[in-house]
PDB file of C-alpha atoms in Angstrom:
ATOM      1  CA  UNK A1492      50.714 -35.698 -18.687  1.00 48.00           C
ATOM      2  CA  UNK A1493      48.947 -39.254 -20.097  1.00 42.00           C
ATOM      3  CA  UNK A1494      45.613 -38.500 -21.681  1.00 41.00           C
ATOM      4  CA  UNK A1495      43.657 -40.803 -20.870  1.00 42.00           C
ATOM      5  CA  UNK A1496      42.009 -43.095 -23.257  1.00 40.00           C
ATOM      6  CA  UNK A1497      38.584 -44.370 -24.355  1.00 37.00           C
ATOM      7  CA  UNK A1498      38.702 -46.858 -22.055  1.00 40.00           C
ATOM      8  CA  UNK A1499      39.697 -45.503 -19.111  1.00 45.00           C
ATOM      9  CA  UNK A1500      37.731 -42.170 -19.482  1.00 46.00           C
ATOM     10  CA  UNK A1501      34.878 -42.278 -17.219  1.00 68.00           C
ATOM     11  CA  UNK A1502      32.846 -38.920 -16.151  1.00 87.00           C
ATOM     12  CA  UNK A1503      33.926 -35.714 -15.555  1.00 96.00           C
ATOM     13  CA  UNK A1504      38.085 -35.123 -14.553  1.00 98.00           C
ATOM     14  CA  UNK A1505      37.883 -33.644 -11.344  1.00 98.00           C
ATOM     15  CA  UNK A1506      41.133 -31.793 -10.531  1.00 98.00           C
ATOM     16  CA  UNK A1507      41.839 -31.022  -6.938  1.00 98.00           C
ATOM     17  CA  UNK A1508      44.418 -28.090  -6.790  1.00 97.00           C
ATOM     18  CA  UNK A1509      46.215 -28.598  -3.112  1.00 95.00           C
ATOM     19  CA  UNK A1510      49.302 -27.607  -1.184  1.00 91.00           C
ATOM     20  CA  UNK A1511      49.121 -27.410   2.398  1.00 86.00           C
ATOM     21  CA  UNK A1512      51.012 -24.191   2.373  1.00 82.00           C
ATOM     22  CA  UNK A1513      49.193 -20.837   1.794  1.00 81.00           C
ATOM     23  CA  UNK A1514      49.711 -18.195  -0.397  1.00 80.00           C
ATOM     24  CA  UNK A1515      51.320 -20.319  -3.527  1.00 85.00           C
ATOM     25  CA  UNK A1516      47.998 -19.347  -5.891  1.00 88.00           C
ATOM     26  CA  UNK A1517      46.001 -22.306  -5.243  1.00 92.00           C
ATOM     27  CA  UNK A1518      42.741 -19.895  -5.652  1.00 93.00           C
ATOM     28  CA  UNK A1519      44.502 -17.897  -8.473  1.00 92.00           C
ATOM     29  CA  UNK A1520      44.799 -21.277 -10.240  1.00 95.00           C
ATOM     30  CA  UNK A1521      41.493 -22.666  -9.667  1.00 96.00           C
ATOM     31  CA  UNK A1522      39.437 -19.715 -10.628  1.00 95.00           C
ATOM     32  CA  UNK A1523      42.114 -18.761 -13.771  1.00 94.00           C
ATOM     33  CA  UNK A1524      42.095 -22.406 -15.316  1.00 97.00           C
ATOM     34  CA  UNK A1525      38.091 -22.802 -14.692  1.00 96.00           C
ATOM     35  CA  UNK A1526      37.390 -19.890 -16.577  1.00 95.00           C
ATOM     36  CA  UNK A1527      40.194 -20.509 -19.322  1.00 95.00           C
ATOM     37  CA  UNK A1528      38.199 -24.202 -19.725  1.00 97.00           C
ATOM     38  CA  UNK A1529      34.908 -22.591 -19.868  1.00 96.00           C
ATOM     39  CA  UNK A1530      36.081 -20.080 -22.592  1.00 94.00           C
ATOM     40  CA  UNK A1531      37.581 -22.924 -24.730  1.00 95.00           C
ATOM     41  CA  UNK A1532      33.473 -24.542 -24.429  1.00 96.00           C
ATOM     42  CA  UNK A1533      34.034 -26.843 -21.653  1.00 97.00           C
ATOM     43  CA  UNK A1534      31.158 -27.591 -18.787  1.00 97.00           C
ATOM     44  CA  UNK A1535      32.839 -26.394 -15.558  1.00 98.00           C
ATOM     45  CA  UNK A1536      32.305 -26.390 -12.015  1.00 98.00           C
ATOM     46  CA  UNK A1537      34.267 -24.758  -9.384  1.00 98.00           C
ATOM     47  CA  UNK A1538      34.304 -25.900  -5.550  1.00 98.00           C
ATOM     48  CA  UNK A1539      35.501 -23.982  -2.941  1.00 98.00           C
ATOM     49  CA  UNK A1540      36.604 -25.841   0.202  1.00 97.00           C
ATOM     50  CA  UNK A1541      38.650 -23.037   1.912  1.00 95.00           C
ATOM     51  CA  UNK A1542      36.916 -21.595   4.951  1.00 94.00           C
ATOM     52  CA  UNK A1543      38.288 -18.111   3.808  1.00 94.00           C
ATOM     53  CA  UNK A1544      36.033 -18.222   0.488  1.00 95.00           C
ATOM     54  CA  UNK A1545      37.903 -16.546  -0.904  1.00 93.00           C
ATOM     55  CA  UNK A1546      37.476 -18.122  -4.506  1.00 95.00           C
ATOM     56  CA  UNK A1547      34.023 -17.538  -4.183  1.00 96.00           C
ATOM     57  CA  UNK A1548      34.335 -13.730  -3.481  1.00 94.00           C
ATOM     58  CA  UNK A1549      37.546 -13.731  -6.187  1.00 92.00           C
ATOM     59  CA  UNK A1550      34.435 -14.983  -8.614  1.00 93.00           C
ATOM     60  CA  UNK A1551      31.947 -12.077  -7.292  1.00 92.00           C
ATOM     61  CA  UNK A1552      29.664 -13.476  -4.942  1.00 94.00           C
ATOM     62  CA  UNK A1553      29.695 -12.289  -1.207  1.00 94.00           C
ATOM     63  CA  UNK A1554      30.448 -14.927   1.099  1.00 95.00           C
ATOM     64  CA  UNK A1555      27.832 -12.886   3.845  1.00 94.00           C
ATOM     65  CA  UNK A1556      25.150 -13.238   1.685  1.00 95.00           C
ATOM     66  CA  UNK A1557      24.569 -16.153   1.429  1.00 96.00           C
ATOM     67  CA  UNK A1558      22.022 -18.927   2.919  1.00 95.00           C
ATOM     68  CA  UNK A1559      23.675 -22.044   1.450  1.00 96.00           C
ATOM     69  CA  UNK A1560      27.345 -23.324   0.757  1.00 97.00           C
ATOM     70  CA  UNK A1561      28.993 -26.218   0.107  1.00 97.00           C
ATOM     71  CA  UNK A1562      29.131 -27.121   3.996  1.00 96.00           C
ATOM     72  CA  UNK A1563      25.203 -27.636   3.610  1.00 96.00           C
ATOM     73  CA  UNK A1564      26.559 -30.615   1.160  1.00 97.00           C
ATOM     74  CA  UNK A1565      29.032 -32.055   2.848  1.00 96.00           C
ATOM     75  CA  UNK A1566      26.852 -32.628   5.881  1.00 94.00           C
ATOM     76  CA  UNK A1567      23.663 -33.708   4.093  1.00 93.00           C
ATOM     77  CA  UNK A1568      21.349 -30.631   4.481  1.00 94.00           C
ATOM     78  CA  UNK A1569      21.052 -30.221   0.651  1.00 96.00           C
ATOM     79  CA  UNK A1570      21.909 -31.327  -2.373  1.00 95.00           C
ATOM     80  CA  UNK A1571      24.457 -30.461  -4.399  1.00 96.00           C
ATOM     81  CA  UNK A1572      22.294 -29.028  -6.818  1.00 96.00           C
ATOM     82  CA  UNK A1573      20.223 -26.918  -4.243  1.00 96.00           C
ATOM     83  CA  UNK A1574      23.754 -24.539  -3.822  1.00 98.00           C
ATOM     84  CA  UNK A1575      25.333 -24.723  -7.127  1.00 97.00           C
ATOM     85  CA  UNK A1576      25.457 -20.600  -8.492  1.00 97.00           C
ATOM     86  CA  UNK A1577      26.219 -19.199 -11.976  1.00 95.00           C
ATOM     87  CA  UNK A1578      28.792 -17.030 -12.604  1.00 93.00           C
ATOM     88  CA  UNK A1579      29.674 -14.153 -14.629  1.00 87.00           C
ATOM     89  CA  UNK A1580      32.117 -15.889 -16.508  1.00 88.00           C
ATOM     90  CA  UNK A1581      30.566 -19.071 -17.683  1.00 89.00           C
ATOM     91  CA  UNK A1582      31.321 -21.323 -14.746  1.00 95.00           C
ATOM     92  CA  UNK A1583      29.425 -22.863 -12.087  1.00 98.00           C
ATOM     93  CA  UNK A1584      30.384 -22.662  -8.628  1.00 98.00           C
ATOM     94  CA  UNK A1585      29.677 -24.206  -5.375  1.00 98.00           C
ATOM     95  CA  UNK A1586      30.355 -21.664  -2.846  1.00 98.00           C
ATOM     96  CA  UNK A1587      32.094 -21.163   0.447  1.00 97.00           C
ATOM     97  CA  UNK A1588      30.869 -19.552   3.772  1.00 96.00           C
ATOM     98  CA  UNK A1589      33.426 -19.157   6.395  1.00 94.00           C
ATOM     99  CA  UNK A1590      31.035 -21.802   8.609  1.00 92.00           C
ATOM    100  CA  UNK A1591      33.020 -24.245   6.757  1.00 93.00           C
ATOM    101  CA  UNK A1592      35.199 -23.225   9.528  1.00 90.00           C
ATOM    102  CA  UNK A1593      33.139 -25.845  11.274  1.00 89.00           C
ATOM    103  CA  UNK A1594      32.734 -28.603   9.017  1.00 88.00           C
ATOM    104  CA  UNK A1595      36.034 -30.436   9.563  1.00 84.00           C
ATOM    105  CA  UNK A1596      35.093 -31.086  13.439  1.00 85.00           C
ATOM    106  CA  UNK A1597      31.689 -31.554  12.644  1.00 90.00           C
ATOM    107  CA  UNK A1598      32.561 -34.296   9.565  1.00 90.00           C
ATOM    108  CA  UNK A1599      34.877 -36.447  11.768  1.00 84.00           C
ATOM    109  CA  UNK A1600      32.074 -37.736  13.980  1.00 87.00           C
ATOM    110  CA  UNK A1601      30.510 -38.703  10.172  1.00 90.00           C
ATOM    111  CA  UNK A1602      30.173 -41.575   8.982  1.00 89.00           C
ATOM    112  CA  UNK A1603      32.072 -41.439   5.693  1.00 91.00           C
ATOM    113  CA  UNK A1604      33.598 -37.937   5.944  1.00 92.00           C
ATOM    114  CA  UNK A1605      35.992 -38.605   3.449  1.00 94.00           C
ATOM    115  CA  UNK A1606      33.670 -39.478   0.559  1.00 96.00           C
ATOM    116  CA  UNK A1607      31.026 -37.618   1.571  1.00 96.00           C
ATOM    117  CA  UNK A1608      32.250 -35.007  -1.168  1.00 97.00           C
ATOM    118  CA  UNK A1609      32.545 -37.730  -3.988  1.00 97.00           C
ATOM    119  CA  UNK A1610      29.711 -38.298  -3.558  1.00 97.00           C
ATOM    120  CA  UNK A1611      27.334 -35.243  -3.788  1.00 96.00           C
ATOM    121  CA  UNK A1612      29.605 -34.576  -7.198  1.00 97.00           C
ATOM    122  CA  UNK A1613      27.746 -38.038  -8.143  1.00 96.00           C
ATOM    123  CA  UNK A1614      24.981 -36.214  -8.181  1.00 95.00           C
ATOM    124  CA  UNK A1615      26.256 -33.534 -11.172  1.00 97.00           C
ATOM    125  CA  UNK A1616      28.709 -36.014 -12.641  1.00 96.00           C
ATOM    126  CA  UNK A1617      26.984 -35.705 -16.558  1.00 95.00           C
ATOM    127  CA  UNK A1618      26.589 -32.205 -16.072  1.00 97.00           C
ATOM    128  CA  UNK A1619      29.972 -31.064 -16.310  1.00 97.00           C
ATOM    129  CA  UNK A1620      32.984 -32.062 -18.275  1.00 97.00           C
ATOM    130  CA  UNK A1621      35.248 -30.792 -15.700  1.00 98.00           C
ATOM    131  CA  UNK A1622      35.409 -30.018 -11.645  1.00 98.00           C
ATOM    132  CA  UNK A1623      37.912 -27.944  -9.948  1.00 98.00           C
ATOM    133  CA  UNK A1624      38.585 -28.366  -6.329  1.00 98.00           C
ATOM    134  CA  UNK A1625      40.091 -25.169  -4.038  1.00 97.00           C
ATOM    135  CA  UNK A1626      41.363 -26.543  -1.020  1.00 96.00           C
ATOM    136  CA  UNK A1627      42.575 -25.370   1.836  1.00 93.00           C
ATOM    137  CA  UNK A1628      46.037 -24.921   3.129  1.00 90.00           C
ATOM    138  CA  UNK A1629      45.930 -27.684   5.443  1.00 88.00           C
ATOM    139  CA  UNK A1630      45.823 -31.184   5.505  1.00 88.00           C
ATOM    140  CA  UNK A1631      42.753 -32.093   7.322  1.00 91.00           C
ATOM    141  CA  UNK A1632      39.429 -33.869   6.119  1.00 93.00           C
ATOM    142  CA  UNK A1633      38.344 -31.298   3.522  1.00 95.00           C
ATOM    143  CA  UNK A1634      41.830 -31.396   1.866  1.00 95.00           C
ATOM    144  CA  UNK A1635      40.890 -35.767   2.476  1.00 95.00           C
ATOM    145  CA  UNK A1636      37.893 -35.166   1.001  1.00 96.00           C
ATOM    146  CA  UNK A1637      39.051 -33.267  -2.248  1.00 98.00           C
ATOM    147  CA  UNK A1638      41.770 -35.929  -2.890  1.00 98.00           C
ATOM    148  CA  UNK A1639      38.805 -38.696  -2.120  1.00 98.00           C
ATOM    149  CA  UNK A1640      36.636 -37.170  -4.789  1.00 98.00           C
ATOM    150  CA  UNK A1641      39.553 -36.228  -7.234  1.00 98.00           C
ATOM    151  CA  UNK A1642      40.618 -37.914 -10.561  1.00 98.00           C
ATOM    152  CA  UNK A1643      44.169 -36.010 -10.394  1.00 98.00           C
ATOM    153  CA  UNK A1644      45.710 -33.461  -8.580  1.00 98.00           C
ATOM    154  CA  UNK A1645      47.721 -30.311  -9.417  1.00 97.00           C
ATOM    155  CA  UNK A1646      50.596 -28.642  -6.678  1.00 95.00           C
ATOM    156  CA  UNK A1647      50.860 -24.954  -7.171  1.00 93.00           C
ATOM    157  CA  UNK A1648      54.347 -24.227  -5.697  1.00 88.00           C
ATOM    158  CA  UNK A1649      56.401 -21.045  -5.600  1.00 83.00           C
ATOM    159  CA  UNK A1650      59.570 -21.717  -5.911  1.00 72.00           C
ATOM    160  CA  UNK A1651      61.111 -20.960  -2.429  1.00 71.00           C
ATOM    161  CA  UNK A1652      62.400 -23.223   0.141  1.00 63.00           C
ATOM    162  CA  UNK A1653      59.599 -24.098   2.296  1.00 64.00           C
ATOM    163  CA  UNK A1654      58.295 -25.465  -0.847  1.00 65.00           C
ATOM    164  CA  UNK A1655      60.045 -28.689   0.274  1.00 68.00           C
ATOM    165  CA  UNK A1656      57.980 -29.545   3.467  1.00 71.00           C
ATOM    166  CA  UNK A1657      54.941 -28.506   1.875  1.00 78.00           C
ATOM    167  CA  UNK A1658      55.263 -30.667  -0.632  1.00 86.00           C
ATOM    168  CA  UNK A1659      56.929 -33.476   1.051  1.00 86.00           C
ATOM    169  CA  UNK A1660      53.765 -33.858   3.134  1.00 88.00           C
ATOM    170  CA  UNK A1661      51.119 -33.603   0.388  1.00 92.00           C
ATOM    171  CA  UNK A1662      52.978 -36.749  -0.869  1.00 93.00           C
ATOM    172  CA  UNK A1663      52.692 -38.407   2.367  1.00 93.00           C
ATOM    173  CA  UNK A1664      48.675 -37.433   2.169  1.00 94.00           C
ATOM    174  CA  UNK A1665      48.212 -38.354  -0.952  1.00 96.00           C
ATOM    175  CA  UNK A1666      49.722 -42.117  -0.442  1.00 96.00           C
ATOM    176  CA  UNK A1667      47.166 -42.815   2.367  1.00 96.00           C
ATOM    177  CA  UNK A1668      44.306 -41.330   0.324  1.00 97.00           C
ATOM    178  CA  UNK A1669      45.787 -43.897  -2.568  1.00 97.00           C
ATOM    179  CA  UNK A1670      45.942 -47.025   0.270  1.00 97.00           C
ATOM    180  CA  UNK A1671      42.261 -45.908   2.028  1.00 96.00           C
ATOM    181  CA  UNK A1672      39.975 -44.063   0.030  1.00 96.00           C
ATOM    182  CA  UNK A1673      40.995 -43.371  -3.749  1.00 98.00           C
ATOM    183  CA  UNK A1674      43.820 -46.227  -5.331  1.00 97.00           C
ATOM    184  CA  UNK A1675      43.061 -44.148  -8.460  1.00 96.00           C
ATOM    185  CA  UNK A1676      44.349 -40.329  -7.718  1.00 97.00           C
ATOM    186  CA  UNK A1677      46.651 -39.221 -10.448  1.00 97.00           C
ATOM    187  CA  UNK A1678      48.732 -36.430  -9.595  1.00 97.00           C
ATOM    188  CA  UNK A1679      49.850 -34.439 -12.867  1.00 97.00           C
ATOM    189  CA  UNK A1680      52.644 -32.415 -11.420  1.00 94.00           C
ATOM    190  CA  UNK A1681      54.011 -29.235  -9.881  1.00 93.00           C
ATOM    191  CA  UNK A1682      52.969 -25.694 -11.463  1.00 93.00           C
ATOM    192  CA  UNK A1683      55.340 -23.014 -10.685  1.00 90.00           C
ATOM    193  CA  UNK A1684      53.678 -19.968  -9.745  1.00 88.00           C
ATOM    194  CA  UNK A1685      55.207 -16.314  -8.865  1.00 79.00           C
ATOM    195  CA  UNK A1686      57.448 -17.782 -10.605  1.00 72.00           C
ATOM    196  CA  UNK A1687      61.113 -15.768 -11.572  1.00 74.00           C
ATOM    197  CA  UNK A1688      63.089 -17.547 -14.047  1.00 67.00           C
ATOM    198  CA  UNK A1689      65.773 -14.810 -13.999  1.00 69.00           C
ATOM    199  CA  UNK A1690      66.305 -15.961 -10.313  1.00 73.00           C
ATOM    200  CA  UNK A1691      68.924 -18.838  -9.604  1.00 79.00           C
ATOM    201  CA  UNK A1692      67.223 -19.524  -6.477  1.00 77.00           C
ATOM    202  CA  UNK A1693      63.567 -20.115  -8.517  1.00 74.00           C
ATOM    203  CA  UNK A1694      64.907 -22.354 -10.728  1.00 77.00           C
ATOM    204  CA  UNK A1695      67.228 -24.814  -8.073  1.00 81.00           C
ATOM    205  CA  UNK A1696      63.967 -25.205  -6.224  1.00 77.00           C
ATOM    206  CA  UNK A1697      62.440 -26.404  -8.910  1.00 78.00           C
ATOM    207  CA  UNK A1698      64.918 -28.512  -9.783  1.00 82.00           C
ATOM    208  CA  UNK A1699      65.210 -30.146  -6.173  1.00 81.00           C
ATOM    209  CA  UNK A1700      61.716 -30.755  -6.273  1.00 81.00           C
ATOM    210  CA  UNK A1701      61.112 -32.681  -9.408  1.00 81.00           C
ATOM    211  CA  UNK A1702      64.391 -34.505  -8.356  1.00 84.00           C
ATOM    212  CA  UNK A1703      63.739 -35.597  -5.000  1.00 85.00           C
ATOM    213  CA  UNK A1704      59.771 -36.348  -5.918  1.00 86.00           C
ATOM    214  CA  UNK A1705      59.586 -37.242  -9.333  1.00 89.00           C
ATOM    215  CA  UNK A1706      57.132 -34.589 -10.116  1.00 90.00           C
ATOM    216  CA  UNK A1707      56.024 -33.511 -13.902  1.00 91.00           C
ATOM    217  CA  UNK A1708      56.533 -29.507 -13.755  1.00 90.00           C
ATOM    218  CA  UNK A1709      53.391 -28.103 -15.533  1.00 93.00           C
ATOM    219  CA  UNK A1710      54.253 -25.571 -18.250  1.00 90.00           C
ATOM    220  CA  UNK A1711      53.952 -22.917 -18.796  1.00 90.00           C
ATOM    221  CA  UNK A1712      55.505 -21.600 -15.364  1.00 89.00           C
ATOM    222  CA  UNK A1713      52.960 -18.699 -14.013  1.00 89.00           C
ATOM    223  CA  UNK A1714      54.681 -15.185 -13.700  1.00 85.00           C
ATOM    224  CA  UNK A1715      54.874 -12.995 -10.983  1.00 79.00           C
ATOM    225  CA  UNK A1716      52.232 -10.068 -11.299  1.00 74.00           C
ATOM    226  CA  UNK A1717      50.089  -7.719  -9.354  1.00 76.00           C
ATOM    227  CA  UNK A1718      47.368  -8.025 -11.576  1.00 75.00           C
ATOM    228  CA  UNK A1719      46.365 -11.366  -9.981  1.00 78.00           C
ATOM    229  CA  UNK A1720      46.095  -9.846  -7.100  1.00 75.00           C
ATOM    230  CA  UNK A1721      43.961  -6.448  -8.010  1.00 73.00           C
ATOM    231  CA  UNK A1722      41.283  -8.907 -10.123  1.00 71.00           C
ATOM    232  CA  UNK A1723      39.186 -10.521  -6.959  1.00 76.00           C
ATOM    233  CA  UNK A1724      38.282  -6.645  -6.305  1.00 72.00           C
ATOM    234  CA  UNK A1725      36.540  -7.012  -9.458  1.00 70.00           C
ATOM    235  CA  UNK A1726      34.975 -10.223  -8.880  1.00 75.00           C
ATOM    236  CA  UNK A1727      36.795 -11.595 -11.843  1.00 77.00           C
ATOM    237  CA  UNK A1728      39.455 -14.056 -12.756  1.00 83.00           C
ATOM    238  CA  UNK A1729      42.715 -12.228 -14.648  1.00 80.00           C
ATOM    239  CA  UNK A1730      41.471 -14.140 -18.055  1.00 78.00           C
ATOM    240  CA  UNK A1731      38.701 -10.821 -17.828  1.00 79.00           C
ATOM    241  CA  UNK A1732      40.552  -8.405 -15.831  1.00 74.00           C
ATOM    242  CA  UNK A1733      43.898  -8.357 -18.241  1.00 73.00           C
ATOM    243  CA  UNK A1734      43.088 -10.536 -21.038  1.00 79.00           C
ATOM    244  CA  UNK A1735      46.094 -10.591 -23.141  1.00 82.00           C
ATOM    245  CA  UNK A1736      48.335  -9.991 -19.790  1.00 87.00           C
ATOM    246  CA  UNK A1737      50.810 -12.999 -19.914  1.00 87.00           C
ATOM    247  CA  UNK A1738      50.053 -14.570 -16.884  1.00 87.00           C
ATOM    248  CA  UNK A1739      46.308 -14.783 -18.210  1.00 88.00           C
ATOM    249  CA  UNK A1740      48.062 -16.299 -21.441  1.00 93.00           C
ATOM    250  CA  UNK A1741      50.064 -18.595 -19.256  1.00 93.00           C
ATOM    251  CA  UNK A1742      47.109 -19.939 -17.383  1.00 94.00           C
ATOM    252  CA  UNK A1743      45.292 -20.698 -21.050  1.00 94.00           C
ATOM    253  CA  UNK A1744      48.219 -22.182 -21.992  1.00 96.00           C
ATOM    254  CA  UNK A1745      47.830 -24.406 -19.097  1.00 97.00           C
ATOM    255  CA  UNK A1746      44.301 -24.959 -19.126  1.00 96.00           C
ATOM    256  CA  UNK A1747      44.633 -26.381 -22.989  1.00 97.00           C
ATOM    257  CA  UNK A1748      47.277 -28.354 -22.242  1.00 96.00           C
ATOM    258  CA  UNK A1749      44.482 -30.271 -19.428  1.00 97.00           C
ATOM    259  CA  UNK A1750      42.076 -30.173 -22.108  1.00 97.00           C
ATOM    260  CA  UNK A1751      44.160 -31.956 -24.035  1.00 95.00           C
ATOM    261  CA  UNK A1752      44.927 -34.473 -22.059  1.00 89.00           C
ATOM    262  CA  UNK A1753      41.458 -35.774 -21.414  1.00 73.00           C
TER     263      UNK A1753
END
């Protein structure tokens, strides 16, 4: 992971955390290293760009409920700043509605689609130090749109055999976004989540990946617990939920190494 230098270092990172497969943590991840950031002082803003929401419920805030979301932005209704919410744990968030449902077949008839979410972050750029993007599992223009707006992206992967496609085609995604729309996306690496080191089969998947892609593995690896999965009833990330739990240690450990980076 290259920091990057005085030179180089313009505005906020904005890390777009993608696979195209579900269920590998992508949410888990966004919410867990937003909040580590935000406890270590930085300026954060969370995005949610899965239809599901379900970041934005895993953060406290009902979905039903509310008037605005970040499909207003994306299609030019309002401002960025008109939907941005606090929450409870010291980020910002721009929320999801399941009408974002919509938004991909009403964006491709846009002019712009794919920047269209680069930039209404414009708009905040000096505000925060760093975005996180939740996209969702699928390839289409919001996942386009996320890579578009993003300095560098991180793959959550659990380490099974599907992981292969999954990530296989992200690749492919992310070369046209490089050719078309952003020459400058960085991608930082895999992070192993669920992950079973006592496993042989965990660890030759991750092996196969970084060999046949060339991919940085993230570490700490994130373990497999229930608790990440009993904290969105709370409306909290794990860092609240079970502080000192190690897969909320894992995640800081994570989130510092980023820090450190920038």
């Amino acid at each position: 992971m290259t920091p990057r230098t005085a030179e180089t270092r313009s505005g906020p990172r904005v890390l777009a955390v993608a696979n195209q497969k579900g269920g590998v943590a992508k949410t888990t991840t966004v919410a867990s290293l937003g909040v580590a950031m935000a406890q270590r002082g930085a300026h954060v803003l969370l995005v949610d760009l899965d239809p599901q929401a379900s970041l934005t419920f895993s953060l406290g805030v009902d979905p039903e409920e509310l008037d605005l979301s970040v499909r207003d932005v994306l299609v030019g209704s309002k401002s960025v700043q008109d939907v941005i919410l606090v929450t409870d744990e010291a980020v910002h968030l721009l929320p999801a509605t399941i009408e974002l449902a919509q938004t991909e077949e009403t964006l491709a008839s846009m002019t712009g689609r794919e920047q269209r979410l680069r930039v209404a972050l414009e708009q905040v750029a000096d505000d925060y130090d760093w975005i996180l993007l939740d996209c969702p599992p699928s390839l289409g223009v919001l996942t386009a749109a996320a890579l578009t707006a993003a300095t560098d992206l991180l793959i959550p992967l659990q380490c099974e055999t599907l992981a292969h496609r999954g990530v296989g085609q992200l690749l492919d995604t992310v070369h046209d976004v490089r050719a078309f729309t952003n020459p400058d996306l960085s991608v930082i690496g895999v992070l192993p989540t669920a992950y079973d080191g006592r496993t042989r089969h965990a660890r030759a998947v991750l092996e196969a990946i970084t060999e046949s892609y060339g991919l940085e593995v993230v570490e700490p690896p994130i373990p497999r617990t229930v608790r990440f999965a009993e904290a969105p009833a709370y409306g909290r990330s794990i860092l609240q939920t079970a502080a000192t739990h190690r897969g909320a240690i894992a995640y800081r450990d994570v989130a510092d190494r980023l820090l450190a980076s920038t």
